[in-house]
Amino acid sequence: MPEYPDLNLYIGGAWRKTGQSLPVINPATEDVIGEVPVARRQDLDDALEAAERGFRIWRATSPRVRAEVILRAAALMRERADEIAHSITLEHGKPLPQARMEVIRGCEFFEWDAGEAQRLYGRVVPSAPGIRYLVIQQPVGTVAAFSPWNFPMSQPARKIAGALAAGCSIIIKAAEETPAGALHIAKAFHDAGLPAGVLNLVFGVPAEISTYLIPQDQVRLVAFTGSTAVGIHLTEMAARTMTPVLMELGGHAPVIVCDDVDAQAAGLMSAARKARNAGQVCTSPTRFFVDQKIFAPYAAAFAERAAAVNIGNGMTPGIEMGPVANHRRIEAIDALVEDARAKGAKVLTGGARPNGPGYFYPVTVLAEVPDDARVMREEPFGPLAVINPTASLDEAIACANALPFGLAGYAFTHDAATADRLMNEIEVGNFSINTLEASVAEVPFGGVKASGQGREGGMEGMQHYLEVKTVSHRMELEHEPTVSGAKA
Ligand code: NAD
């Protein structure tokens, strides 16, 4: 069995401790499994200086060589997938096979972006004889990135992949609660020969690090994944220096279930998806609006499958859902359930936290939840689903669009006209029909409204890490007309 890794900062191509640390807790056992160093001001200054040096080297490295280094690192991560997955399960709690899938997904982000590194085309714009207009794309510079704890490896992977493929350097503050995923990425790049300073990894007090890094001259892009409240705060900070942002924020994904689908199959599939990552996914399906004609069989199948989810320590074979990642989630979910129950919601299954060590919470299904219940507006970010009947497609669309969030949305239908209408009218960045999959490497991912700005992945994901420069090139010196109009 691999060990949980020794945790360090990675600055200027070297590993370091800082004399101060925070404990890392296994959420299945509540045991301390590691100590993550806390960056001091000097460490951040060193990271900024290293990133500046790294940027000068990396921007001058050919796209082909950049791609080769990224692919070499991804190959190492694939070789080490079992070891990385083991670390993720220990620090995050998700079942080992899901942790392994996350590692492979993270590798796919690197592999896709390595390809994109070689396709960062510009344009030659038709122009008059004697002059050429070129539109070229250049890396923005040093990126300050902040990744969350729900996917310890694939979340940092997205940001590091985009930055490195575009020719940027990056300082990433990964999540202190789940630091090993990002640490394994840094190790792979170190071993793959990435020049020192191109990738820098820090941990510490999140607000202190973002407040210090974001206003610095060297920082040319702020990339964040996390809650809408923190995203808005960081965006305001970045606006003071006109620094652009890439924000992947919260969601509260609606699912519209039409009466032309197999209610039981859709219910089973929905419950299984809700359990994925213990519901701690920004695209997790949460508000299910079900045509009243199939509401009863759909809700019954959903609740039955949810109750059958095998919950336990993610290291144990056969476990389908681990604990939630920290104590804050348990309290937040419990409060939402109690509030909905008090307002008249029916609890179809779950709704009670078990005793004993570990941050476990069962998949909980609420039905016929009134609009004034908090869970109808607040993202649960845990294994909690709401199922409400709807009388018409108009009503379902209105319910789906009622919140300020707009990350992912889903529908079950085989009717082409209904699918077309929903595709046009649901206000989200990612809409999926007859699947609860929302994001793969080759397509862009991101939100509208309060769910964020910008896209990661696909061709579009690279744009934030690039800036456009227009070059006007005259073949001869241009003579300015004199006052009299004669050529000088
Ligand atoms: P939180 O808002 O305190 O933190 C969310 C993330 O942002 C964490 O990784 C944290 O380290 C970071 N963060 C917080 N304050 C920061 C600051 N001032 N500067 C830089 N980074 C900062 O909440 P939490 O309890 O950790 O997570 C719960 C909420 O976060 C959920 O309700 C969910 O909306 C959101 N979240 C979203 C995603 C996502 O994928 N979009 C992932 C994780 C958490």
Short mmCIF file of C-alpha atoms and ligand atoms in Angstrom, two decimals:
data_model
loop_
_atom_site.label_atom_id
_atom_site.label_comp_id
_atom_site.label_asym_id
_atom_site.label_seq_id
_atom_site.Cartn_x
_atom_site.Cartn_y
_atom_site.Cartn_z
CA MET A 1 0.00 0.00 0.00
CA PRO A 2 1.58 3.38 -0.94
CA GLU A 3 2.16 5.91 1.85
CA TYR A 4 0.38 9.25 2.04
CA PRO A 5 3.05 11.60 0.62
CA ASP A 6 5.23 14.01 2.56
CA LEU A 7 3.71 17.44 1.82
CA ASN A 8 5.79 20.39 0.65
CA LEU A 9 5.48 23.64 -1.23
CA TYR A 10 7.04 23.55 -4.70
CA ILE A 11 8.70 26.85 -5.61
CA GLY A 12 11.28 27.52 -8.31
CA GLY A 13 11.71 23.80 -8.99
CA ALA A 14 12.49 22.93 -5.33
CA TRP A 15 10.50 21.42 -2.46
CA ARG A 16 10.25 23.30 0.81
CA LYS A 17 8.71 23.33 4.27
CA THR A 18 8.00 26.55 6.12
CA GLY A 19 8.04 25.80 9.84
CA GLN A 20 4.27 26.18 10.06
CA SER A 21 1.68 23.63 9.00
CA LEU A 22 -1.97 22.61 9.03
CA PRO A 23 -3.20 19.06 9.67
CA VAL A 24 -4.72 17.01 6.85
CA ILE A 25 -7.61 14.85 8.08
CA ASN A 26 -8.94 11.60 6.64
CA PRO A 27 -12.71 12.28 6.53
CA ALA A 28 -13.56 8.58 6.85
CA THR A 29 -11.70 8.14 10.15
CA GLU A 30 -10.99 11.70 11.34
CA ASP A 31 -7.31 10.68 11.76
CA VAL A 32 -4.57 13.19 10.97
CA ILE A 33 -2.71 11.78 7.96
CA GLY A 34 -0.32 14.62 7.12
CA GLU A 35 0.83 18.17 7.72
CA VAL A 36 0.60 20.70 4.92
CA PRO A 37 3.06 23.62 5.06
CA VAL A 38 1.65 27.15 5.34
CA ALA A 39 3.30 29.63 2.95
CA ARG A 40 4.76 32.80 4.49
CA ARG A 41 5.09 36.15 2.73
CA GLN A 42 8.69 35.27 1.74
CA ASP A 43 7.50 32.02 0.11
CA LEU A 44 4.95 33.94 -1.96
CA ASP A 45 7.57 36.50 -3.00
CA ASP A 46 9.86 33.63 -4.01
CA ALA A 47 7.03 32.05 -5.98
CA LEU A 48 6.34 35.32 -7.80
CA GLU A 49 10.00 35.75 -8.70
CA ALA A 50 10.31 32.12 -9.79
CA ALA A 51 7.15 32.38 -11.89
CA GLU A 52 8.52 35.50 -13.61
CA ARG A 53 11.73 33.64 -14.50
CA GLY A 54 9.78 30.52 -15.47
CA PHE A 55 7.53 32.55 -17.76
CA ARG A 56 10.49 34.01 -19.68
CA ILE A 57 11.81 30.50 -20.36
CA TRP A 58 8.49 28.83 -21.09
CA ARG A 59 7.06 31.46 -23.44
CA ALA A 60 10.21 31.09 -25.55
CA THR A 61 9.85 27.27 -25.62
CA SER A 62 8.34 25.95 -28.84
CA PRO A 63 4.75 24.68 -28.61
CA ARG A 64 5.92 21.23 -29.68
CA VAL A 65 8.39 21.01 -26.81
CA ARG A 66 5.81 22.36 -24.35
CA ALA A 67 3.43 19.64 -25.51
CA GLU A 68 6.12 16.98 -25.13
CA VAL A 69 6.80 17.97 -21.51
CA ILE A 70 3.08 18.02 -20.67
CA LEU A 71 2.55 14.61 -22.30
CA ARG A 72 5.56 13.17 -20.47
CA ALA A 73 4.13 14.38 -17.14
CA ALA A 74 0.69 12.97 -18.01
CA ALA A 75 2.27 9.60 -18.87
CA LEU A 76 3.98 9.58 -15.45
CA MET A 77 0.66 10.36 -13.75
CA ARG A 78 -0.97 7.47 -15.63
CA GLU A 79 1.86 5.16 -14.47
CA ARG A 80 1.35 6.42 -10.91
CA ALA A 81 -2.46 6.38 -11.04
CA ASP A 82 -2.86 3.80 -8.26
CA GLU A 83 -0.56 5.68 -5.90
CA ILE A 84 -2.23 9.04 -6.63
CA ALA A 85 -5.71 7.55 -6.23
CA HIS A 86 -4.69 6.08 -2.87
CA SER A 87 -3.64 9.56 -1.63
CA ILE A 88 -6.90 11.09 -2.88
CA THR A 89 -9.07 8.50 -1.13
CA LEU A 90 -7.18 9.06 2.12
CA GLU A 91 -7.52 12.85 2.08
CA HIS A 92 -10.91 13.23 0.38
CA GLY A 93 -12.80 10.04 1.18
CA LYS A 94 -14.12 9.08 -2.26
CA PRO A 95 -14.03 5.35 -3.15
CA LEU A 96 -10.71 4.20 -4.61
CA PRO A 97 -12.08 3.36 -8.10
CA GLN A 98 -13.63 6.86 -8.32
CA ALA A 99 -10.33 8.40 -7.22
CA ARG A 100 -8.58 6.44 -9.97
CA MET A 101 -11.12 7.66 -12.52
CA GLU A 102 -10.42 11.20 -11.36
CA VAL A 103 -6.69 10.72 -11.98
CA ILE A 104 -7.32 9.43 -15.50
CA ARG A 105 -9.65 12.37 -16.16
CA GLY A 106 -6.96 14.78 -14.94
CA CYS A 107 -4.51 13.12 -17.36
CA GLU A 108 -7.02 13.60 -20.17
CA PHE A 109 -7.12 17.34 -19.43
CA PHE A 110 -3.33 17.50 -19.78
CA GLU A 111 -3.35 15.38 -22.95
CA TRP A 112 -6.07 17.46 -24.60
CA ASP A 113 -4.40 20.76 -23.77
CA ALA A 114 -1.01 19.47 -24.95
CA GLY A 115 -2.68 19.06 -28.35
CA GLU A 116 -4.20 22.53 -28.13
CA ALA A 117 -0.74 23.99 -27.38
CA GLN A 118 0.12 23.21 -30.99
CA ARG A 119 -3.02 24.76 -32.46
CA LEU A 120 -2.89 28.30 -31.06
CA TYR A 121 -3.34 29.79 -34.51
CA GLY A 122 -3.37 33.46 -35.40
CA ARG A 123 -4.72 35.11 -38.57
CA VAL A 124 -3.39 37.04 -41.55
CA VAL A 125 -6.03 39.63 -42.42
CA PRO A 126 -6.44 40.59 -46.11
CA SER A 127 -4.97 44.05 -46.60
CA ALA A 128 -3.72 46.54 -49.21
CA PRO A 129 -0.44 45.85 -51.06
CA GLY A 130 2.58 46.81 -49.01
CA ILE A 131 1.06 46.17 -45.60
CA ARG A 132 0.26 43.02 -43.63
CA TYR A 133 -2.09 42.79 -40.68
CA LEU A 134 -1.38 39.87 -38.38
CA VAL A 135 -3.41 38.76 -35.38
CA ILE A 136 -1.24 36.67 -33.07
CA GLN A 137 -1.92 34.97 -29.73
CA GLN A 138 0.54 35.24 -26.87
CA PRO A 139 0.52 33.76 -23.35
CA VAL A 140 -0.87 36.24 -20.79
CA GLY A 141 1.95 35.77 -18.26
CA THR A 142 1.86 34.41 -14.73
CA VAL A 143 -1.44 32.91 -13.58
CA ALA A 144 -2.55 32.92 -9.93
CA ALA A 145 -4.85 29.90 -9.55
CA PHE A 146 -6.96 28.61 -6.66
CA SER A 147 -8.37 25.08 -6.78
CA PRO A 148 -10.90 23.46 -4.40
CA TRP A 149 -11.00 20.21 -2.46
CA ASN A 150 -13.78 18.30 -4.23
CA PHE A 151 -11.49 16.90 -6.97
CA PRO A 152 -7.99 17.10 -5.48
CA MET A 153 -6.23 16.13 -8.71
CA SER A 154 -8.48 16.96 -11.66
CA GLN A 155 -9.35 20.48 -10.45
CA PRO A 156 -5.74 21.69 -10.30
CA ALA A 157 -5.06 19.69 -13.48
CA ARG A 158 -7.50 21.82 -15.49
CA LYS A 159 -5.81 25.08 -14.52
CA ILE A 160 -2.22 23.86 -14.78
CA ALA A 161 -2.94 22.24 -18.16
CA GLY A 162 -4.41 25.42 -19.67
CA ALA A 163 -1.66 27.66 -18.33
CA LEU A 164 1.25 25.45 -19.34
CA ALA A 165 -0.13 24.64 -22.78
CA ALA A 166 -0.54 28.35 -23.55
CA GLY A 167 3.04 29.15 -22.46
CA CYS A 168 2.14 30.79 -19.12
CA SER A 169 3.73 30.17 -15.76
CA ILE A 170 1.45 29.46 -12.81
CA ILE A 171 1.35 29.79 -9.03
CA ILE A 172 -1.40 27.48 -7.84
CA LYS A 173 -2.79 27.46 -4.32
CA ALA A 174 -4.43 24.07 -4.11
CA ALA A 175 -6.82 23.09 -1.32
CA GLU A 176 -5.22 22.66 2.10
CA GLU A 177 -7.75 19.96 3.00
CA THR A 178 -6.74 17.81 0.01
CA PRO A 179 -3.18 18.79 -0.93
CA ALA A 180 -1.78 15.50 -2.25
CA GLY A 181 -3.58 15.54 -5.62
CA ALA A 182 -1.80 18.76 -6.66
CA LEU A 183 1.45 17.60 -5.08
CA HIS A 184 1.49 14.49 -7.30
CA ILE A 185 0.98 16.73 -10.36
CA ALA A 186 3.96 18.90 -9.36
CA LYS A 187 6.08 15.76 -8.81
CA ALA A 188 5.21 14.45 -12.27
CA PHE A 189 6.14 17.76 -13.92
CA HIS A 190 9.37 17.93 -11.89
CA ASP A 191 10.28 14.43 -13.07
CA ALA A 192 9.21 15.24 -16.65
CA GLY A 193 11.78 18.05 -16.83
CA LEU A 194 9.57 21.15 -16.65
CA PRO A 195 11.89 24.17 -16.28
CA ALA A 196 12.07 25.53 -12.73
CA GLY A 197 9.55 28.26 -11.90
CA VAL A 198 6.99 27.42 -14.61
CA LEU A 199 4.80 25.60 -12.06
CA ASN A 200 4.74 26.69 -8.42
CA LEU A 201 2.54 25.07 -5.79
CA VAL A 202 1.65 26.76 -2.50
CA PHE A 203 -0.69 26.14 0.42
CA GLY A 204 -1.61 28.31 3.37
CA VAL A 205 -4.36 30.62 4.53
CA PRO A 206 -6.51 31.06 1.39
CA ALA A 207 -7.62 34.66 2.00
CA GLU A 208 -4.09 35.78 2.89
CA ILE A 209 -2.60 34.21 -0.22
CA SER A 210 -5.23 35.57 -2.63
CA THR A 211 -5.09 39.04 -1.06
CA TYR A 212 -1.32 39.13 -1.49
CA LEU A 213 -0.98 37.56 -4.94
CA ILE A 214 -3.87 39.03 -6.91
CA PRO A 215 -2.75 42.71 -6.90
CA GLN A 216 0.86 41.88 -7.89
CA ASP A 217 2.06 43.26 -11.25
CA GLN A 218 3.32 39.85 -12.42
CA VAL A 219 -0.12 38.23 -12.02
CA ARG A 220 -1.94 38.54 -15.35
CA LEU A 221 -4.85 36.14 -14.81
CA VAL A 222 -6.77 34.94 -11.75
CA ALA A 223 -8.30 31.47 -12.17
CA PHE A 224 -10.55 30.21 -9.37
CA THR A 225 -12.92 27.31 -8.76
CA GLY A 226 -15.11 27.44 -5.66
CA SER A 227 -18.15 29.14 -4.24
CA THR A 228 -19.88 32.10 -5.89
CA ALA A 229 -19.33 34.27 -2.80
CA VAL A 230 -15.55 33.79 -2.85
CA GLY A 231 -15.49 34.11 -6.66
CA ILE A 232 -17.17 37.51 -6.49
CA HIS A 233 -14.74 38.63 -3.79
CA LEU A 234 -11.69 37.62 -5.86
CA THR A 235 -13.17 39.19 -9.01
CA GLU A 236 -13.62 42.51 -7.19
CA MET A 237 -10.03 42.34 -6.03
CA ALA A 238 -8.77 41.58 -9.55
CA ALA A 239 -10.83 44.42 -11.03
CA ARG A 240 -8.76 46.98 -9.10
CA THR A 241 -5.76 46.12 -11.29
CA MET A 242 -7.79 45.25 -14.41
CA THR A 243 -6.58 41.66 -14.09
CA PRO A 244 -8.84 39.28 -16.03
CA VAL A 245 -10.47 36.35 -14.25
CA LEU A 246 -11.57 32.81 -15.07
CA MET A 247 -14.25 31.80 -12.57
CA GLU A 248 -15.85 28.36 -12.17
CA LEU A 249 -18.36 28.86 -9.38
CA GLY A 250 -21.31 27.20 -7.71
CA GLY A 251 -24.33 25.57 -9.32
CA HIS A 252 -27.71 24.15 -8.34
CA ALA A 253 -28.37 21.96 -11.33
CA PRO A 254 -31.98 21.40 -12.45
CA VAL A 255 -33.10 18.15 -14.11
CA ILE A 256 -36.30 18.16 -16.17
CA VAL A 257 -37.86 14.70 -16.44
CA CYS A 258 -40.47 14.48 -19.21
CA ASP A 259 -43.29 11.93 -19.33
CA ASP A 260 -42.03 10.14 -22.47
CA VAL A 261 -39.10 8.41 -20.71
CA ASP A 262 -38.86 5.21 -18.68
CA ALA A 263 -39.52 6.65 -15.21
CA GLN A 264 -37.87 3.82 -13.35
CA ALA A 265 -34.68 3.78 -15.44
CA ALA A 266 -34.36 7.57 -15.17
CA GLY A 267 -34.95 7.45 -11.39
CA LEU A 268 -32.29 4.77 -10.84
CA MET A 269 -29.77 6.62 -12.98
CA SER A 270 -30.45 9.93 -11.21
CA ALA A 271 -29.92 8.50 -7.72
CA ALA A 272 -26.66 6.80 -8.71
CA ARG A 273 -25.37 10.07 -10.16
CA LYS A 274 -26.39 12.02 -7.08
CA ALA A 275 -24.16 9.74 -4.98
CA ARG A 276 -21.10 10.44 -7.16
CA ASN A 277 -18.40 12.21 -5.13
CA ALA A 278 -20.99 12.33 -2.29
CA GLY A 279 -22.78 15.06 -4.24
CA GLN A 280 -19.79 17.42 -3.92
CA VAL A 281 -19.71 18.34 -7.57
CA CYS A 282 -20.60 21.77 -8.92
CA THR A 283 -22.60 20.05 -11.70
CA SER A 284 -24.32 17.57 -9.35
CA PRO A 285 -28.00 17.13 -10.33
CA THR A 286 -30.02 18.52 -7.43
CA ARG A 287 -33.44 19.97 -8.31
CA PHE A 288 -35.48 17.33 -10.15
CA PHE A 289 -38.64 18.66 -11.82
CA VAL A 290 -40.65 15.62 -12.86
CA ASP A 291 -43.77 15.56 -15.04
CA GLN A 292 -46.60 14.77 -12.64
CA LYS A 293 -47.76 11.83 -14.81
CA ILE A 294 -44.59 9.86 -13.96
CA PHE A 295 -43.75 11.48 -10.62
CA ALA A 296 -44.73 8.52 -8.40
CA PRO A 297 -42.73 5.75 -10.17
CA TYR A 298 -39.77 8.06 -10.75
CA ALA A 299 -39.58 9.18 -7.10
CA ALA A 300 -40.01 5.59 -5.85
CA ALA A 301 -37.16 4.29 -8.03
CA PHE A 302 -34.95 7.24 -7.05
CA ALA A 303 -35.53 6.72 -3.32
CA GLU A 304 -35.05 2.95 -3.51
CA ARG A 305 -31.74 3.28 -5.35
CA ALA A 306 -30.58 6.10 -3.03
CA ALA A 307 -31.31 3.98 0.05
CA ALA A 308 -29.30 1.10 -1.47
CA VAL A 309 -26.10 3.17 -1.91
CA ASN A 310 -23.35 1.37 -0.04
CA ILE A 311 -21.66 4.00 2.15
CA GLY A 312 -18.35 3.56 3.94
CA ASN A 313 -14.60 4.09 3.95
CA GLY A 314 -13.52 4.59 0.33
CA MET A 315 -10.62 2.19 0.87
CA THR A 316 -13.05 -0.72 1.35
CA PRO A 317 -13.87 -2.61 -1.86
CA GLY A 318 -17.51 -2.36 -2.98
CA ILE A 319 -18.16 1.03 -1.37
CA GLU A 320 -20.19 3.29 -3.65
CA MET A 321 -20.05 6.52 -1.63
CA GLY A 322 -17.54 7.76 0.92
CA PRO A 323 -17.94 10.44 3.57
CA VAL A 324 -18.33 14.11 2.69
CA ALA A 325 -14.99 15.86 2.69
CA ASN A 326 -15.24 17.91 5.86
CA HIS A 327 -17.38 18.68 8.86
CA ARG A 328 -18.72 21.93 7.33
CA ARG A 329 -20.59 19.96 4.69
CA ILE A 330 -22.38 17.73 7.23
CA GLU A 331 -23.60 20.75 9.14
CA ALA A 332 -24.67 22.60 5.99
CA ILE A 333 -26.61 19.61 4.59
CA ASP A 334 -28.22 18.79 7.91
CA ALA A 335 -29.42 22.39 8.28
CA LEU A 336 -30.96 22.35 4.78
CA VAL A 337 -32.76 19.06 5.49
CA GLU A 338 -34.14 20.27 8.82
CA ASP A 339 -35.33 23.54 7.29
CA ALA A 340 -37.12 21.73 4.42
CA ARG A 341 -38.67 19.19 6.79
CA ALA A 342 -39.97 22.00 9.03
CA LYS A 343 -41.53 23.67 5.99
CA GLY A 344 -43.41 20.53 4.96
CA ALA A 345 -41.09 18.59 2.62
CA LYS A 346 -41.38 14.78 2.61
CA VAL A 347 -38.18 12.88 3.41
CA LEU A 348 -38.26 9.83 1.10
CA THR A 349 -34.96 8.44 2.37
CA GLY A 350 -31.96 9.52 4.46
CA GLY A 351 -32.04 12.75 6.43
CA ALA A 352 -30.26 11.58 9.57
CA ARG A 353 -26.54 11.71 10.28
CA PRO A 354 -25.12 8.45 11.59
CA ASN A 355 -23.09 8.27 14.80
CA GLY A 356 -19.46 7.41 14.99
CA PRO A 357 -16.24 8.70 13.51
CA GLY A 358 -16.14 9.94 9.92
CA TYR A 359 -18.08 12.63 8.09
CA PHE A 360 -20.77 10.32 6.73
CA TYR A 361 -24.17 11.45 5.51
CA PRO A 362 -26.64 9.23 3.62
CA VAL A 363 -28.04 10.07 0.19
CA THR A 364 -31.10 12.07 1.16
CA VAL A 365 -34.15 12.52 -1.03
CA LEU A 366 -36.71 15.23 -0.32
CA ALA A 367 -40.00 15.39 -2.23
CA GLU A 368 -42.68 18.02 -2.72
CA VAL A 369 -40.43 20.68 -1.26
CA PRO A 370 -42.00 24.15 -0.95
CA ASP A 371 -40.37 27.05 -2.78
CA ASP A 372 -39.52 28.85 0.43
CA ALA A 373 -37.30 26.01 1.70
CA ARG A 374 -33.65 27.09 1.68
CA VAL A 375 -32.58 24.03 -0.30
CA MET A 376 -34.57 25.34 -3.28
CA ARG A 377 -32.09 28.26 -3.52
CA GLU A 378 -28.90 27.21 -1.70
CA GLU A 379 -26.51 24.73 -3.27
CA PRO A 380 -26.34 21.71 -0.93
CA PHE A 381 -22.94 20.52 -2.26
CA GLY A 382 -23.59 17.12 -0.77
CA PRO A 383 -25.72 13.98 -1.28
CA LEU A 384 -29.07 15.80 -1.14
CA ALA A 385 -31.73 15.78 -3.89
CA VAL A 386 -35.10 17.49 -4.24
CA ILE A 387 -37.86 15.95 -6.38
CA ASN A 388 -40.89 18.06 -7.23
CA PRO A 389 -43.78 17.36 -9.62
CA THR A 390 -44.52 19.79 -12.46
CA ALA A 391 -47.76 20.23 -14.41
CA SER A 392 -46.26 21.42 -17.71
CA LEU A 393 -43.02 21.95 -19.57
CA ASP A 394 -43.48 25.71 -19.14
CA GLU A 395 -43.58 25.28 -15.37
CA ALA A 396 -40.50 23.03 -15.38
CA ILE A 397 -38.52 25.55 -17.45
CA ALA A 398 -39.56 28.40 -15.17
CA CYS A 399 -38.48 26.42 -12.08
CA ALA A 400 -35.17 25.44 -13.70
CA ASN A 401 -34.34 29.07 -14.56
CA ALA A 402 -35.58 30.54 -11.28
CA LEU A 403 -32.16 30.75 -9.56
CA PRO A 404 -29.18 33.02 -10.18
CA PHE A 405 -27.03 29.92 -10.85
CA GLY A 406 -26.42 28.65 -14.39
CA LEU A 407 -23.73 25.97 -14.48
CA ALA A 408 -25.19 22.61 -15.54
CA GLY A 409 -28.72 21.53 -16.45
CA TYR A 410 -30.17 18.21 -17.58
CA ALA A 411 -33.27 16.74 -19.19
CA PHE A 412 -34.69 13.32 -19.88
CA THR A 413 -36.78 13.18 -23.05
CA HIS A 414 -36.86 11.39 -26.42
CA ASP A 415 -38.99 14.08 -28.06
CA ALA A 416 -36.83 16.08 -30.49
CA ALA A 417 -38.95 19.23 -30.32
CA THR A 418 -38.94 19.22 -26.50
CA ALA A 419 -35.17 18.62 -26.44
CA ASP A 420 -34.67 21.49 -28.87
CA ARG A 421 -36.78 23.87 -26.81
CA LEU A 422 -35.00 22.94 -23.57
CA MET A 423 -31.58 23.26 -25.20
CA ASN A 424 -32.47 26.82 -26.20
CA GLU A 425 -34.24 27.96 -23.07
CA ILE A 426 -32.44 26.49 -20.06
CA GLU A 427 -30.00 29.14 -18.79
CA VAL A 428 -26.81 27.15 -18.18
CA GLY A 429 -23.32 26.78 -19.63
CA ASN A 430 -23.60 22.98 -19.97
CA PHE A 431 -26.83 21.21 -20.88
CA SER A 432 -27.08 17.40 -21.15
CA ILE A 433 -29.95 15.33 -22.53
CA ASN A 434 -30.51 11.72 -21.42
CA THR A 435 -27.16 11.71 -19.63
CA LEU A 436 -26.00 13.22 -16.38
CA GLU A 437 -22.46 13.64 -17.69
CA ALA A 438 -21.57 17.35 -17.93
CA SER A 439 -17.91 17.76 -18.68
CA VAL A 440 -15.16 16.01 -20.66
CA ALA A 441 -11.77 17.32 -21.78
CA GLU A 442 -12.69 17.97 -25.40
CA VAL A 443 -15.63 20.32 -24.82
CA PRO A 444 -15.76 23.67 -23.01
CA PHE A 445 -17.08 23.75 -19.46
CA GLY A 446 -18.28 26.74 -17.44
CA GLY A 447 -21.22 28.73 -16.18
CA VAL A 448 -23.49 31.64 -16.96
CA LYS A 449 -25.12 34.08 -14.51
CA ALA A 450 -23.71 33.67 -10.96
CA SER A 451 -21.99 30.40 -11.89
CA GLY A 452 -18.96 32.07 -13.34
CA GLN A 453 -17.12 33.61 -16.24
CA GLY A 454 -15.19 31.86 -18.95
CA ARG A 455 -14.67 28.26 -19.97
CA GLU A 456 -12.18 25.51 -19.23
CA GLY A 457 -11.49 22.68 -21.67
CA GLY A 458 -12.22 22.30 -25.36
CA MET A 459 -10.75 24.81 -27.83
CA GLU A 460 -12.31 27.65 -25.89
CA GLY A 461 -10.51 26.85 -22.62
CA MET A 462 -7.18 28.08 -23.93
CA GLN A 463 -8.45 31.57 -24.74
CA HIS A 464 -8.21 32.89 -21.17
CA TYR A 465 -4.53 32.04 -20.98
CA LEU A 466 -3.81 33.97 -24.19
CA GLU A 467 -4.03 37.56 -25.25
CA VAL A 468 -4.47 38.81 -28.77
CA LYS A 469 -1.93 41.13 -30.33
CA THR A 470 -2.53 42.87 -33.66
CA VAL A 471 0.56 43.56 -35.73
CA SER A 472 0.53 46.03 -38.66
CA HIS A 473 3.59 45.51 -40.82
CA ARG A 474 4.35 47.92 -43.70
CA MET A 475 7.07 46.69 -46.07
CA GLU A 476 8.50 50.20 -46.69
CA LEU A 477 8.79 53.15 -44.32
CA GLU A 478 5.58 55.10 -44.48
CA HIS A 479 6.19 58.77 -45.49
CA GLU A 480 4.01 61.21 -43.61
CA PRO A 481 2.46 63.87 -45.91
CA THR A 482 3.92 67.40 -45.30
CA VAL A 483 1.67 70.34 -44.41
CA SER A 484 1.45 71.31 -48.09
CA GLY A 485 0.46 67.79 -48.99
CA ALA A 486 3.73 67.09 -50.92
CA LYS A 487 5.76 64.05 -49.96
CA ALA A 488 8.78 64.94 -47.88
P1 NAD B 1 -15.55 28.20 0.79
O1 NAD B 1 -16.35 29.13 -0.03
O2 NAD B 1 -14.96 28.70 2.08
O3 NAD B 1 -14.29 27.65 -0.04
C1 NAD B 1 -14.39 27.15 -1.36
C2 NAD B 1 -12.96 27.09 -1.92
O4 NAD B 1 -12.45 28.41 -2.04
C3 NAD B 1 -11.97 26.37 -0.99
O5 NAD B 1 -11.09 25.61 -1.80
C4 NAD B 1 -11.22 27.48 -0.27
O6 NAD B 1 -9.88 27.13 0.05
C5 NAD B 1 -11.23 28.58 -1.30
N1 NAD B 1 -11.25 29.92 -0.70
C6 NAD B 1 -12.08 30.37 0.27
N2 NAD B 1 -11.84 31.66 0.55
C7 NAD B 1 -10.84 32.04 -0.29
C8 NAD B 1 -10.14 33.27 -0.50
N3 NAD B 1 -10.44 34.39 0.17
N4 NAD B 1 -9.17 33.30 -1.43
C9 NAD B 1 -8.84 32.19 -2.14
N5 NAD B 1 -9.47 31.01 -2.00
C10 NAD B 1 -10.46 30.93 -1.08
O7 NAD B 1 -16.45 26.96 1.09
P2 NAD B 1 -16.18 25.47 1.46
O8 NAD B 1 -16.90 25.15 2.71
O9 NAD B 1 -14.74 25.06 1.38
O10 NAD B 1 -16.91 24.82 0.23
C11 NAD B 1 -18.29 24.88 0.15
C12 NAD B 1 -18.79 25.68 -1.00
O11 NAD B 1 -17.78 25.89 -1.97
C13 NAD B 1 -19.88 24.91 -1.70
O12 NAD B 1 -21.14 25.37 -1.28
C14 NAD B 1 -19.66 25.10 -3.17
O13 NAD B 1 -20.52 26.10 -3.67
C15 NAD B 1 -18.30 25.66 -3.28
N6 NAD B 1 -17.38 24.79 -4.00
C16 NAD B 1 -17.51 24.75 -5.34
C17 NAD B 1 -16.68 23.96 -6.08
C18 NAD B 1 -16.80 23.91 -7.57
O14 NAD B 1 -16.35 22.96 -8.16
N7 NAD B 1 -17.38 24.93 -8.20
C19 NAD B 1 -15.72 23.18 -5.44
C20 NAD B 1 -15.61 23.24 -4.04
C21 NAD B 1 -16.44 24.06 -3.33
#
